[in-house]
JSON list of C-alpha atoms in Angstrom, two decimals:
[
{"chain": "G", "resi": 1, "resn": "UNK", "atom": "CA", "xyz": [8.27, 1.17, 16.19]},
{"chain": "G", "resi": 2, "resn": "UNK", "atom": "CA", "xyz": [11.18, -0.46, 14.38]},
{"chain": "G", "resi": 3, "resn": "UNK", "atom": "CA", "xyz": [9.36, -3.78, 14.03]},
{"chain": "G", "resi": 4, "resn": "UNK", "atom": "CA", "xyz": [6.24, -2.29, 12.49]},
{"chain": "G", "resi": 5, "resn": "UNK", "atom": "CA", "xyz": [5.50, -2.94, 8.81]},
{"chain": "G", "resi": 6, "resn": "UNK", "atom": "CA", "xyz": [6.61, -0.19, 6.46]},
{"chain": "G", "resi": 7, "resn": "UNK", "atom": "CA", "xyz": [4.19, 1.30, 3.92]},
{"chain": "G", "resi": 8, "resn": "UNK", "atom": "CA", "xyz": [5.83, 3.01, 0.96]},
{"chain": "G", "resi": 9, "resn": "UNK", "atom": "CA", "xyz": [3.37, 5.54, -0.42]},
{"chain": "G", "resi": 10, "resn": "UNK", "atom": "CA", "xyz": [3.38, 7.44, -3.69]},
{"chain": "G", "resi": 11, "resn": "UNK", "atom": "CA", "xyz": [2.59, 10.74, -2.00]},
{"chain": "G", "resi": 12, "resn": "UNK", "atom": "CA", "xyz": [2.25, 12.43, -5.40]},
{"chain": "G", "resi": 13, "resn": "UNK", "atom": "CA", "xyz": [-0.73, 10.25, -6.32]},
{"chain": "G", "resi": 14, "resn": "UNK", "atom": "CA", "xyz": [-4.20, 11.22, -5.00]},
{"chain": "G", "resi": 15, "resn": "UNK", "atom": "CA", "xyz": [-5.37, 7.58, -4.80]},
{"chain": "G", "resi": 16, "resn": "UNK", "atom": "CA", "xyz": [-2.39, 6.59, -2.64]},
{"chain": "G", "resi": 17, "resn": "UNK", "atom": "CA", "xyz": [-2.84, 9.66, -0.40]},
{"chain": "G", "resi": 18, "resn": "UNK", "atom": "CA", "xyz": [-6.56, 8.92, 0.07]},
{"chain": "G", "resi": 19, "resn": "UNK", "atom": "CA", "xyz": [-5.76, 5.30, 0.86]},
{"chain": "G", "resi": 20, "resn": "UNK", "atom": "CA", "xyz": [-3.18, 6.38, 3.43]},
{"chain": "G", "resi": 21, "resn": "UNK", "atom": "CA", "xyz": [-5.76, 8.66, 5.09]},
{"chain": "G", "resi": 22, "resn": "UNK", "atom": "CA", "xyz": [-8.22, 5.74, 5.22]},
{"chain": "G", "resi": 23, "resn": "UNK", "atom": "CA", "xyz": [-5.54, 3.55, 6.81]},
{"chain": "G", "resi": 24, "resn": "UNK", "atom": "CA", "xyz": [-4.94, 6.30, 9.40]},
{"chain": "G", "resi": 25, "resn": "UNK", "atom": "CA", "xyz": [-8.66, 6.59, 10.20]},
{"chain": "G", "resi": 26, "resn": "UNK", "atom": "CA", "xyz": [-8.89, 2.82, 10.73]},
{"chain": "G", "resi": 27, "resn": "UNK", "atom": "CA", "xyz": [-6.07, 2.73, 13.27]},
{"chain": "G", "resi": 28, "resn": "UNK", "atom": "CA", "xyz": [-3.08, 2.30, 10.98]},
{"chain": "G", "resi": 29, "resn": "UNK", "atom": "CA", "xyz": [-1.24, 5.34, 12.35]},
{"chain": "G", "resi": 30, "resn": "UNK", "atom": "CA", "xyz": [0.20, 3.16, 15.12]},
{"chain": "G", "resi": 31, "resn": "UNK", "atom": "CA", "xyz": [0.52, -0.07, 13.11]},
{"chain": "G", "resi": 32, "resn": "UNK", "atom": "CA", "xyz": [2.68, 1.05, 10.18]},
{"chain": "G", "resi": 33, "resn": "UNK", "atom": "CA", "xyz": [5.65, 3.25, 9.47]},
{"chain": "G", "resi": 34, "resn": "UNK", "atom": "CA", "xyz": [4.91, 5.37, 6.40]},
{"chain": "G", "resi": 35, "resn": "UNK", "atom": "CA", "xyz": [7.54, 6.56, 3.94]},
{"chain": "G", "resi": 36, "resn": "UNK", "atom": "CA", "xyz": [7.34, 8.43, 0.68]},
{"chain": "G", "resi": 37, "resn": "UNK", "atom": "CA", "xyz": [8.20, 6.06, -2.14]},
{"chain": "G", "resi": 38, "resn": "UNK", "atom": "CA", "xyz": [10.55, 8.80, -3.38]},
{"chain": "G", "resi": 39, "resn": "UNK", "atom": "CA", "xyz": [12.67, 8.90, -0.19]},
{"chain": "G", "resi": 40, "resn": "UNK", "atom": "CA", "xyz": [16.20, 7.52, -0.13]},
{"chain": "G", "resi": 41, "resn": "UNK", "atom": "CA", "xyz": [15.22, 4.90, 2.47]},
{"chain": "G", "resi": 42, "resn": "UNK", "atom": "CA", "xyz": [12.37, 3.71, 0.22]},
{"chain": "G", "resi": 43, "resn": "UNK", "atom": "CA", "xyz": [14.67, 3.51, -2.79]},
{"chain": "G", "resi": 44, "resn": "UNK", "atom": "CA", "xyz": [17.02, 1.28, -0.78]},
{"chain": "G", "resi": 45, "resn": "UNK", "atom": "CA", "xyz": [14.15, -0.99, 0.28]},
{"chain": "G", "resi": 46, "resn": "UNK", "atom": "CA", "xyz": [12.80, -1.22, -3.27]},
{"chain": "G", "resi": 47, "resn": "UNK", "atom": "CA", "xyz": [16.27, -2.10, -4.51]},
{"chain": "G", "resi": 48, "resn": "UNK", "atom": "CA", "xyz": [16.67, -4.78, -1.82]},
{"chain": "G", "resi": 49, "resn": "UNK", "atom": "CA", "xyz": [13.45, -6.44, -2.95]},
{"chain": "G", "resi": 50, "resn": "UNK", "atom": "CA", "xyz": [14.18, -5.99, -6.66]},
{"chain": "G", "resi": 51, "resn": "UNK", "atom": "CA", "xyz": [11.20, -3.71, -7.28]},
{"chain": "G", "resi": 52, "resn": "UNK", "atom": "CA", "xyz": [11.53, -1.29, -10.17]},
{"chain": "G", "resi": 53, "resn": "UNK", "atom": "CA", "xyz": [8.82, 1.36, -10.17]},
{"chain": "G", "resi": 54, "resn": "UNK", "atom": "CA", "xyz": [9.10, 2.61, -13.79]},
{"chain": "G", "resi": 55, "resn": "UNK", "atom": "CA", "xyz": [6.97, 5.61, -12.81]},
{"chain": "G", "resi": 56, "resn": "UNK", "atom": "CA", "xyz": [4.08, 3.38, -11.68]},
{"chain": "G", "resi": 57, "resn": "UNK", "atom": "CA", "xyz": [1.88, 4.67, -8.92]},
{"chain": "G", "resi": 58, "resn": "UNK", "atom": "CA", "xyz": [2.66, 2.12, -6.25]},
{"chain": "G", "resi": 59, "resn": "UNK", "atom": "CA", "xyz": [1.94, 1.30, -2.68]},
{"chain": "G", "resi": 60, "resn": "UNK", "atom": "CA", "xyz": [4.35, -1.20, -1.22]},
{"chain": "G", "resi": 61, "resn": "UNK", "atom": "CA", "xyz": [4.12, -2.96, 2.14]},
{"chain": "G", "resi": 62, "resn": "UNK", "atom": "CA", "xyz": [7.26, -4.45, 3.68]},
{"chain": "G", "resi": 63, "resn": "UNK", "atom": "CA", "xyz": [6.44, -6.76, 6.57]},
{"chain": "G", "resi": 64, "resn": "UNK", "atom": "CA", "xyz": [8.72, -9.32, 8.24]},
{"chain": "G", "resi": 65, "resn": "UNK", "atom": "CA", "xyz": [10.94, -9.75, 5.19]},
{"chain": "G", "resi": 66, "resn": "UNK", "atom": "CA", "xyz": [8.04, -10.04, 2.75]},
{"chain": "G", "resi": 67, "resn": "UNK", "atom": "CA", "xyz": [6.98, -7.42, 0.27]},
{"chain": "G", "resi": 68, "resn": "UNK", "atom": "CA", "xyz": [3.51, -6.78, -1.14]},
{"chain": "G", "resi": 69, "resn": "UNK", "atom": "CA", "xyz": [2.79, -4.44, -4.03]},
{"chain": "G", "resi": 70, "resn": "UNK", "atom": "CA", "xyz": [-0.34, -2.62, -5.24]},
{"chain": "G", "resi": 71, "resn": "UNK", "atom": "CA", "xyz": [-3.50, -4.56, -4.33]},
{"chain": "G", "resi": 72, "resn": "UNK", "atom": "CA", "xyz": [-1.49, -7.03, -2.28]},
{"chain": "G", "resi": 73, "resn": "UNK", "atom": "CA", "xyz": [-0.17, -4.18, -0.13]},
{"chain": "G", "resi": 74, "resn": "UNK", "atom": "CA", "xyz": [-3.67, -2.82, 0.39]},
{"chain": "G", "resi": 75, "resn": "UNK", "atom": "CA", "xyz": [-5.16, -6.18, 1.34]},
{"chain": "G", "resi": 76, "resn": "UNK", "atom": "CA", "xyz": [-2.32, -7.06, 3.70]},
{"chain": "G", "resi": 77, "resn": "UNK", "atom": "CA", "xyz": [-2.67, -3.65, 5.36]},
{"chain": "G", "resi": 78, "resn": "UNK", "atom": "CA", "xyz": [-6.44, -4.11, 5.71]},
{"chain": "G", "resi": 79, "resn": "UNK", "atom": "CA", "xyz": [-5.84, -7.24, 7.79]},
{"chain": "G", "resi": 80, "resn": "UNK", "atom": "CA", "xyz": [-4.23, -5.11, 10.51]},
{"chain": "G", "resi": 81, "resn": "UNK", "atom": "CA", "xyz": [-6.82, -2.34, 10.66]},
{"chain": "G", "resi": 82, "resn": "UNK", "atom": "CA", "xyz": [-9.74, -1.70, 12.98]},
{"chain": "G", "resi": 83, "resn": "UNK", "atom": "CA", "xyz": [-13.43, -2.23, 12.34]},
{"chain": "G", "resi": 84, "resn": "UNK", "atom": "CA", "xyz": [-14.60, -4.25, 9.36]},
{"chain": "G", "resi": 85, "resn": "UNK", "atom": "CA", "xyz": [-11.53, -3.53, 7.22]},
{"chain": "G", "resi": 86, "resn": "UNK", "atom": "CA", "xyz": [-9.95, -6.97, 7.81]},
{"chain": "G", "resi": 87, "resn": "UNK", "atom": "CA", "xyz": [-12.98, -8.53, 6.10]},
{"chain": "G", "resi": 88, "resn": "UNK", "atom": "CA", "xyz": [-11.87, -7.27, 2.68]},
{"chain": "G", "resi": 89, "resn": "UNK", "atom": "CA", "xyz": [-8.85, -9.59, 2.89]},
{"chain": "G", "resi": 90, "resn": "UNK", "atom": "CA", "xyz": [-11.05, -12.26, 1.32]},
{"chain": "G", "resi": 91, "resn": "UNK", "atom": "CA", "xyz": [-10.46, -10.42, -1.98]},
{"chain": "G", "resi": 92, "resn": "UNK", "atom": "CA", "xyz": [-7.12, -12.22, -2.15]},
{"chain": "G", "resi": 93, "resn": "UNK", "atom": "CA", "xyz": [-9.06, -15.05, -3.81]},
{"chain": "G", "resi": 94, "resn": "UNK", "atom": "CA", "xyz": [-9.34, -12.79, -6.88]},
{"chain": "G", "resi": 95, "resn": "UNK", "atom": "CA", "xyz": [-6.29, -13.34, -9.11]},
{"chain": "G", "resi": 96, "resn": "UNK", "atom": "CA", "xyz": [-3.60, -10.73, -8.51]},
{"chain": "G", "resi": 97, "resn": "UNK", "atom": "CA", "xyz": [-3.52, -9.71, -12.16]},
{"chain": "G", "resi": 98, "resn": "UNK", "atom": "CA", "xyz": [-7.19, -8.69, -11.99]},
{"chain": "G", "resi": 99, "resn": "UNK", "atom": "CA", "xyz": [-6.81, -6.98, -8.59]},
{"chain": "G", "resi": 100, "resn": "UNK", "atom": "CA", "xyz": [-3.76, -5.05, -9.78]},
{"chain": "G", "resi": 101, "resn": "UNK", "atom": "CA", "xyz": [-5.54, -4.02, -12.96]},
{"chain": "G", "resi": 102, "resn": "UNK", "atom": "CA", "xyz": [-8.34, -2.53, -10.83]},
{"chain": "G", "resi": 103, "resn": "UNK", "atom": "CA", "xyz": [-5.73, -0.89, -8.59]},
{"chain": "G", "resi": 104, "resn": "UNK", "atom": "CA", "xyz": [-4.06, 0.68, -11.66]},
{"chain": "G", "resi": 105, "resn": "UNK", "atom": "CA", "xyz": [-7.38, 1.96, -12.96]},
{"chain": "G", "resi": 106, "resn": "UNK", "atom": "CA", "xyz": [-8.31, 3.51, -9.59]},
{"chain": "G", "resi": 107, "resn": "UNK", "atom": "CA", "xyz": [-4.85, 5.00, -9.26]},
{"chain": "G", "resi": 108, "resn": "UNK", "atom": "CA", "xyz": [-4.94, 6.59, -12.71]},
{"chain": "G", "resi": 109, "resn": "UNK", "atom": "CA", "xyz": [-8.49, 7.94, -12.40]},
{"chain": "G", "resi": 110, "resn": "UNK", "atom": "CA", "xyz": [-8.47, 9.28, -8.85]},
{"chain": "G", "resi": 111, "resn": "UNK", "atom": "CA", "xyz": [-9.45, 12.97, -8.66]},
{"chain": "G", "resi": 112, "resn": "UNK", "atom": "CA", "xyz": [-7.06, 15.35, -6.92]},
{"chain": "G", "resi": 113, "resn": "UNK", "atom": "CA", "xyz": [-9.22, 16.07, -3.87]}
]
């Protein structure tokens, strides 16, 4: 369990919570360790990697010394999931600025249920 990637989740954001539930349904419950982005352990990890949240609604994936944020975290996580989820990894060909802009929009506009 120690060697599994760590997903830092903004558990106050509906989009992040829905995404975490999707990851669970696709087999991620035994492939990732999940932490609230507000936990002390998460704050230490974010500091180690030089990530400042500035109140942004973030998902962060820490895997083997690498860190992925927002859309990068989602796409890297998808690679490890069951079913057809790994196929969406091809979206990495879309420039990160565009992917993260879409991530921000989805995160800001996600309903609370």
